[in-house]
Amino acid sequence: MRAILFDMDGVLYNSGQRIEGASETLAWVRAQGIPHLFVTNTSSRSRESLVEKLAGFQIPARVEEFLTPPSAAAEWLRACDSGSIALFLPPKAHSEFAGLDVLPDHAEKGARYVIVGDLGEAWDFRALNRAFRLLREPGAELIALGMTKMWQAPDGLRLDVAPFAAALEHATGKPPLVFGKPDALFFQAAAQRLGVTPAEIVMIGDDIEIDVAGAQHAGMKGALVRTGKFRPLDLEHDVVPDAVLDSVAALPAWWRKESI
C-alpha cells in the first residue's frame, strides 16, 4: 500500500462530532508523507465548505485534496458543453457549478441534465415532481451525485441520494449517470490524481457497499471502520473487507503491521 482514500462522514466525524483519534491519525498520515485524498459522496457542500468543516475538527486540508461528486460532475459538464442544468442540491454546493447555465428553481422544462444530490428535508413532493417533469422532456438526462443509500445523522439514519435517483429512474426509465462512489471511474480518478495504481490504495470507509465494495471493484483494498453507519450485520455481507478497524484511530497500527 502506498496511498489512502478517506471517506469523511462516519469516518472522521459523525455529523458535528469528531471521531476520537481522527485528527491525530491525519497528522500521522501527513508526517509519514503518505499520499491521500478525501473521497466523499457529500453533495450538500462545496469543497471550500468541507475544508472549513475539517478545520473545525483540527484537521487541516486544502481544496485540491477533495474529490467530491459535485466537483467531478461540474468538471465533466464544463468539458462537454452541457447546456442548461437543473440542480437539486443544497445552496452550499451550488458554487461548484459556477459558470454553467443553471435553470431557476421554478423551471419545469429546458434542462439538458437534471442533477440530484442530497437535498435532505427539502425533498418534498413538489421538488421530486419537478425533477420528474424536467426529465420527461426529450433529451433530458439524470445525473446522480453518488449512489449512497443512507448516512448517519444525529437523530439516526437518513436517506441519501440513491433512493431519490432510483425513484426518478423508475418513473422516467432513464438510468442516472453517476458521479461518485461506488462508480469505478470515480475511484480511478482518485488514483490518477494521487499518481499511483489502484492496487496500491486502501479506501477507509463506513459503508460496506459504497466504500468497501466500490473500492474493491476498482482494484483497491477496502477497510471498514466500526463507526458512522456501520452495523454488525455488515460483517455478514457478501462483501469481505480487507480489514475491519474499530475506528480511523486504529489505522496507523494496522498500516505498520501490513507494511512489515
Coordinates of C-alpha atoms in Angstrom, one line a residue:
M1 CA 0.0 0.0 0.0
R2 CA 1.2 3.5 -0.9
A3 CA -1.8 5.7 -0.6
I4 CA -5.1 6.2 1.3
L5 CA -8.6 7.4 0.4
F6 CA -10.6 8.7 3.3
D7 CA -14.4 8.8 3.5
M8 CA -15.4 11.7 5.8
D9 CA -18.8 11.5 7.4
G10 CA -18.8 8.4 9.6
V11 CA -15.0 8.0 9.4
L12 CA -13.6 11.4 10.5
Y13 CA -16.7 12.7 12.2
N14 CA -20.3 11.9 12.9
S15 CA -22.3 15.0 11.9
G16 CA -21.0 17.6 14.3
Q17 CA -18.8 15.4 16.5
R18 CA -15.2 14.5 15.6
I19 CA -14.4 10.8 15.9
E20 CA -11.8 10.3 18.6
G21 CA -8.3 10.0 17.1
A22 CA -9.2 11.3 13.7
S23 CA -7.1 14.5 13.8
E24 CA -4.1 12.5 15.2
T25 CA -4.4 9.9 12.5
L26 CA -4.4 12.5 9.7
A27 CA -1.4 14.2 11.4
W28 CA 0.4 10.8 11.3
V29 CA -0.5 10.3 7.7
R30 CA 1.0 13.7 6.8
A31 CA 4.1 13.1 8.9
Q32 CA 4.7 9.8 7.1
G33 CA 4.3 11.5 3.7
I34 CA 1.5 9.1 2.7
P35 CA -0.4 10.4 -0.4
H36 CA -4.1 10.7 0.4
L37 CA -7.4 12.2 -0.7
F38 CA -10.7 12.8 1.0
V39 CA -13.1 11.0 -1.3
T40 CA -16.6 11.7 -0.2
N41 CA -20.1 11.4 -1.6
T42 CA -21.1 14.6 0.2
S43 CA -23.2 16.7 -2.2
S44 CA -24.6 19.2 0.3
R45 CA -21.4 21.3 0.5
S46 CA -18.7 22.8 -1.7
R47 CA -15.1 21.7 -1.3
E48 CA -14.3 25.1 0.3
S49 CA -17.0 24.4 2.8
L50 CA -15.6 20.9 3.5
V51 CA -12.1 22.5 4.2
E52 CA -13.8 24.7 6.8
K53 CA -15.6 21.7 8.3
L54 CA -12.5 19.7 8.7
A55 CA -10.6 22.7 10.2
G56 CA -13.3 22.8 12.9
F57 CA -12.2 19.2 13.8
Q58 CA -8.5 20.3 13.9
I59 CA -7.9 18.5 10.5
P60 CA -6.1 20.9 8.1
A61 CA -6.8 20.3 4.4
R62 CA -6.7 22.0 1.0
V63 CA -9.4 22.2 -1.6
E64 CA -7.4 20.1 -4.1
E65 CA -7.3 17.2 -1.5
F66 CA -11.0 16.6 -2.0
L67 CA -12.7 14.5 -4.7
T68 CA -16.5 15.1 -4.5
P69 CA -19.4 14.2 -6.8
P70 CA -20.4 17.9 -7.4
S71 CA -16.8 18.9 -8.3
A72 CA -16.4 15.8 -10.6
A73 CA -19.8 16.4 -12.3
A74 CA -19.2 20.1 -12.8
E75 CA -15.8 19.4 -14.4
W76 CA -17.4 16.9 -16.8
L77 CA -20.2 19.3 -17.6
R78 CA -17.8 22.1 -18.5
A79 CA -15.8 19.8 -20.7
C80 CA -18.9 18.6 -22.7
D81 CA -20.6 21.9 -23.2
S82 CA -23.6 20.7 -21.3
G83 CA -26.4 23.2 -22.0
S84 CA -28.8 24.1 -19.2
I85 CA -28.8 22.2 -16.0
A86 CA -31.2 21.9 -13.1
L87 CA -29.8 21.5 -9.6
F88 CA -31.4 19.5 -6.8
L89 CA -28.9 20.0 -4.0
P90 CA -28.4 22.5 -1.2
P91 CA -27.3 26.1 -2.0
K92 CA -24.0 25.5 -0.2
A93 CA -23.0 23.2 -3.1
H94 CA -24.1 25.4 -5.9
S95 CA -20.8 27.3 -6.1
E96 CA -19.2 24.1 -7.7
F97 CA -21.3 24.8 -10.8
A98 CA -20.3 28.4 -11.2
G99 CA -20.2 29.5 -14.8
L100 CA -22.7 26.8 -16.0
D101 CA -26.2 27.6 -17.3
V102 CA -28.3 26.8 -14.2
L103 CA -32.0 27.0 -14.5
P104 CA -34.1 28.9 -11.9
D105 CA -35.6 26.8 -9.1
H106 CA -39.1 27.0 -10.6
A107 CA -38.3 25.8 -14.1
E108 CA -40.0 22.6 -15.2
K109 CA -38.6 22.4 -18.7
G110 CA -35.4 23.2 -20.6
A111 CA -32.8 21.1 -18.7
R112 CA -30.3 19.0 -20.6
Y113 CA -29.2 17.5 -17.3
V114 CA -31.1 17.1 -14.0
I115 CA -28.6 16.8 -11.2
V116 CA -29.7 15.1 -8.0
G117 CA -27.8 15.4 -4.7
D118 CA -28.5 15.2 -1.0
L119 CA -31.4 17.7 -0.8
G120 CA -32.3 16.4 2.7
E121 CA -35.6 17.6 4.1
A122 CA -36.1 19.8 1.0
W123 CA -37.1 16.6 -0.8
D124 CA -40.8 17.0 -0.8
F125 CA -43.4 16.0 -3.5
R126 CA -43.1 19.4 -5.3
A127 CA -39.3 19.0 -5.7
L128 CA -39.4 15.4 -6.7
N129 CA -42.2 16.0 -9.2
R130 CA -40.4 19.0 -10.7
A131 CA -37.4 16.8 -11.3
F132 CA -39.7 14.2 -12.8
R133 CA -41.2 16.8 -15.2
L134 CA -37.8 18.1 -16.2
L135 CA -36.6 14.5 -17.0
R136 CA -39.8 13.9 -19.1
E137 CA -38.5 16.5 -21.6
P138 CA -36.9 14.9 -24.7
G139 CA -33.1 14.7 -24.4
A140 CA -33.0 15.4 -20.7
E141 CA -30.7 13.1 -18.7
L142 CA -30.3 12.3 -15.0
I143 CA -27.1 12.8 -13.1
A144 CA -26.8 11.3 -9.6
L145 CA -24.1 12.7 -7.3
G146 CA -23.1 9.4 -5.8
M147 CA -25.4 6.4 -5.1
T148 CA -25.2 6.3 -1.3
K149 CA -28.4 4.9 0.3
M150 CA -28.1 6.4 3.7
W151 CA -26.0 8.4 6.2
Q152 CA -25.7 8.7 10.0
A153 CA -27.4 11.9 11.2
P154 CA -27.6 13.0 14.9
D155 CA -31.1 11.6 15.1
G156 CA -30.4 8.3 13.3
L157 CA -30.0 7.1 9.8
R158 CA -31.3 9.3 7.0
L159 CA -31.9 8.7 3.3
D160 CA -29.2 9.9 0.9
V161 CA -29.1 10.3 -2.9
A162 CA -29.7 6.8 -4.2
P163 CA -33.4 6.4 -3.2
F164 CA -34.4 9.6 -4.9
A165 CA -32.3 8.8 -8.0
A166 CA -33.9 5.3 -8.1
A167 CA -37.4 6.8 -7.8
L168 CA -36.7 9.2 -10.8
E169 CA -35.2 6.3 -12.8
H170 CA -38.3 4.2 -12.1
A171 CA -40.7 6.9 -13.1
T172 CA -38.9 8.0 -16.3
G173 CA -37.0 4.9 -17.4
K174 CA -33.8 7.0 -17.5
P175 CA -30.8 5.5 -15.6
P176 CA -28.6 8.0 -14.0
L177 CA -25.1 9.0 -14.9
V178 CA -23.3 8.5 -11.6
F179 CA -20.5 10.8 -10.4
G180 CA -19.3 9.5 -7.1
K181 CA -18.9 6.2 -5.2
P182 CA -19.3 3.4 -5.9
D183 CA -18.7 4.2 -9.6
A184 CA -15.3 2.7 -10.6
L185 CA -14.4 5.7 -12.7
F186 CA -14.7 7.9 -9.7
F187 CA -12.2 5.7 -7.8
Q188 CA -9.9 5.6 -10.8
A189 CA -9.9 9.4 -11.0
A190 CA -8.7 9.4 -7.4
A191 CA -5.9 7.0 -8.3
Q192 CA -4.9 9.2 -11.2
R193 CA -4.8 12.3 -9.0
L194 CA -2.6 10.5 -6.5
G195 CA -0.3 9.1 -9.2
V196 CA -0.4 5.5 -8.0
T197 CA -2.1 2.4 -9.3
P198 CA -5.5 1.3 -7.7
A199 CA -3.8 -1.8 -6.3
E200 CA -1.6 0.5 -4.1
I201 CA -4.5 2.2 -2.5
V202 CA -6.7 1.4 0.5
M203 CA -10.1 3.1 1.0
I204 CA -11.2 3.8 4.6
G205 CA -15.0 3.9 4.9
D206 CA -18.0 3.1 7.0
D207 CA -20.2 1.8 4.1
I208 CA -19.7 -1.9 3.2
E209 CA -21.2 -1.4 -0.3
I210 CA -20.3 2.1 -1.3
D211 CA -16.9 2.4 0.2
V212 CA -15.5 -1.1 0.6
A213 CA -17.1 -3.0 -2.4
G214 CA -16.8 0.1 -4.6
A215 CA -13.1 0.3 -3.9
Q216 CA -12.5 -3.4 -4.3
H217 CA -14.3 -3.4 -7.7
A218 CA -12.0 -0.6 -8.8
G219 CA -9.0 -2.8 -7.9
M220 CA -8.3 -1.2 -4.5
K221 CA -8.3 -2.5 -0.9
G222 CA -11.3 -1.6 1.3
A223 CA -11.1 -1.2 5.0
L224 CA -14.3 -0.9 7.1
V225 CA -14.5 1.1 10.3
R226 CA -16.9 0.3 13.1
T227 CA -18.1 3.9 13.3
G228 CA -20.7 6.0 11.4
K229 CA -23.3 3.9 9.7
F230 CA -21.5 0.6 10.5
R231 CA -23.8 -2.1 11.8
P232 CA -22.6 -5.6 13.0
L233 CA -24.7 -7.1 10.2
D234 CA -22.3 -5.5 7.7
L235 CA -19.8 -8.3 8.6
E236 CA -22.3 -10.9 7.4
H237 CA -22.5 -9.2 4.0
D238 CA -21.3 -10.9 0.8
V239 CA -18.6 -8.2 0.6
V240 CA -15.5 -9.1 2.7
P241 CA -13.4 -6.1 3.8
D242 CA -9.7 -6.3 3.6
A243 CA -9.6 -5.0 7.2
V244 CA -12.0 -4.1 9.9
L245 CA -10.9 -1.3 12.2
D246 CA -12.5 -0.2 15.4
S247 CA -12.1 3.4 14.1
V248 CA -9.9 5.5 12.0
A249 CA -7.6 5.9 15.1
A250 CA -6.6 2.2 14.5
L251 CA -5.2 3.0 11.0
P252 CA -1.6 3.8 11.9
A253 CA -1.1 0.5 13.9
W254 CA -2.8 -1.5 11.1
W255 CA -0.7 0.2 8.4
R256 CA 2.6 -0.5 10.2
K257 CA 1.6 -4.2 10.6
E258 CA 0.6 -4.6 7.0
S259 CA 3.9 -2.9 5.9
I260 CA 6.1 -5.4 7.7

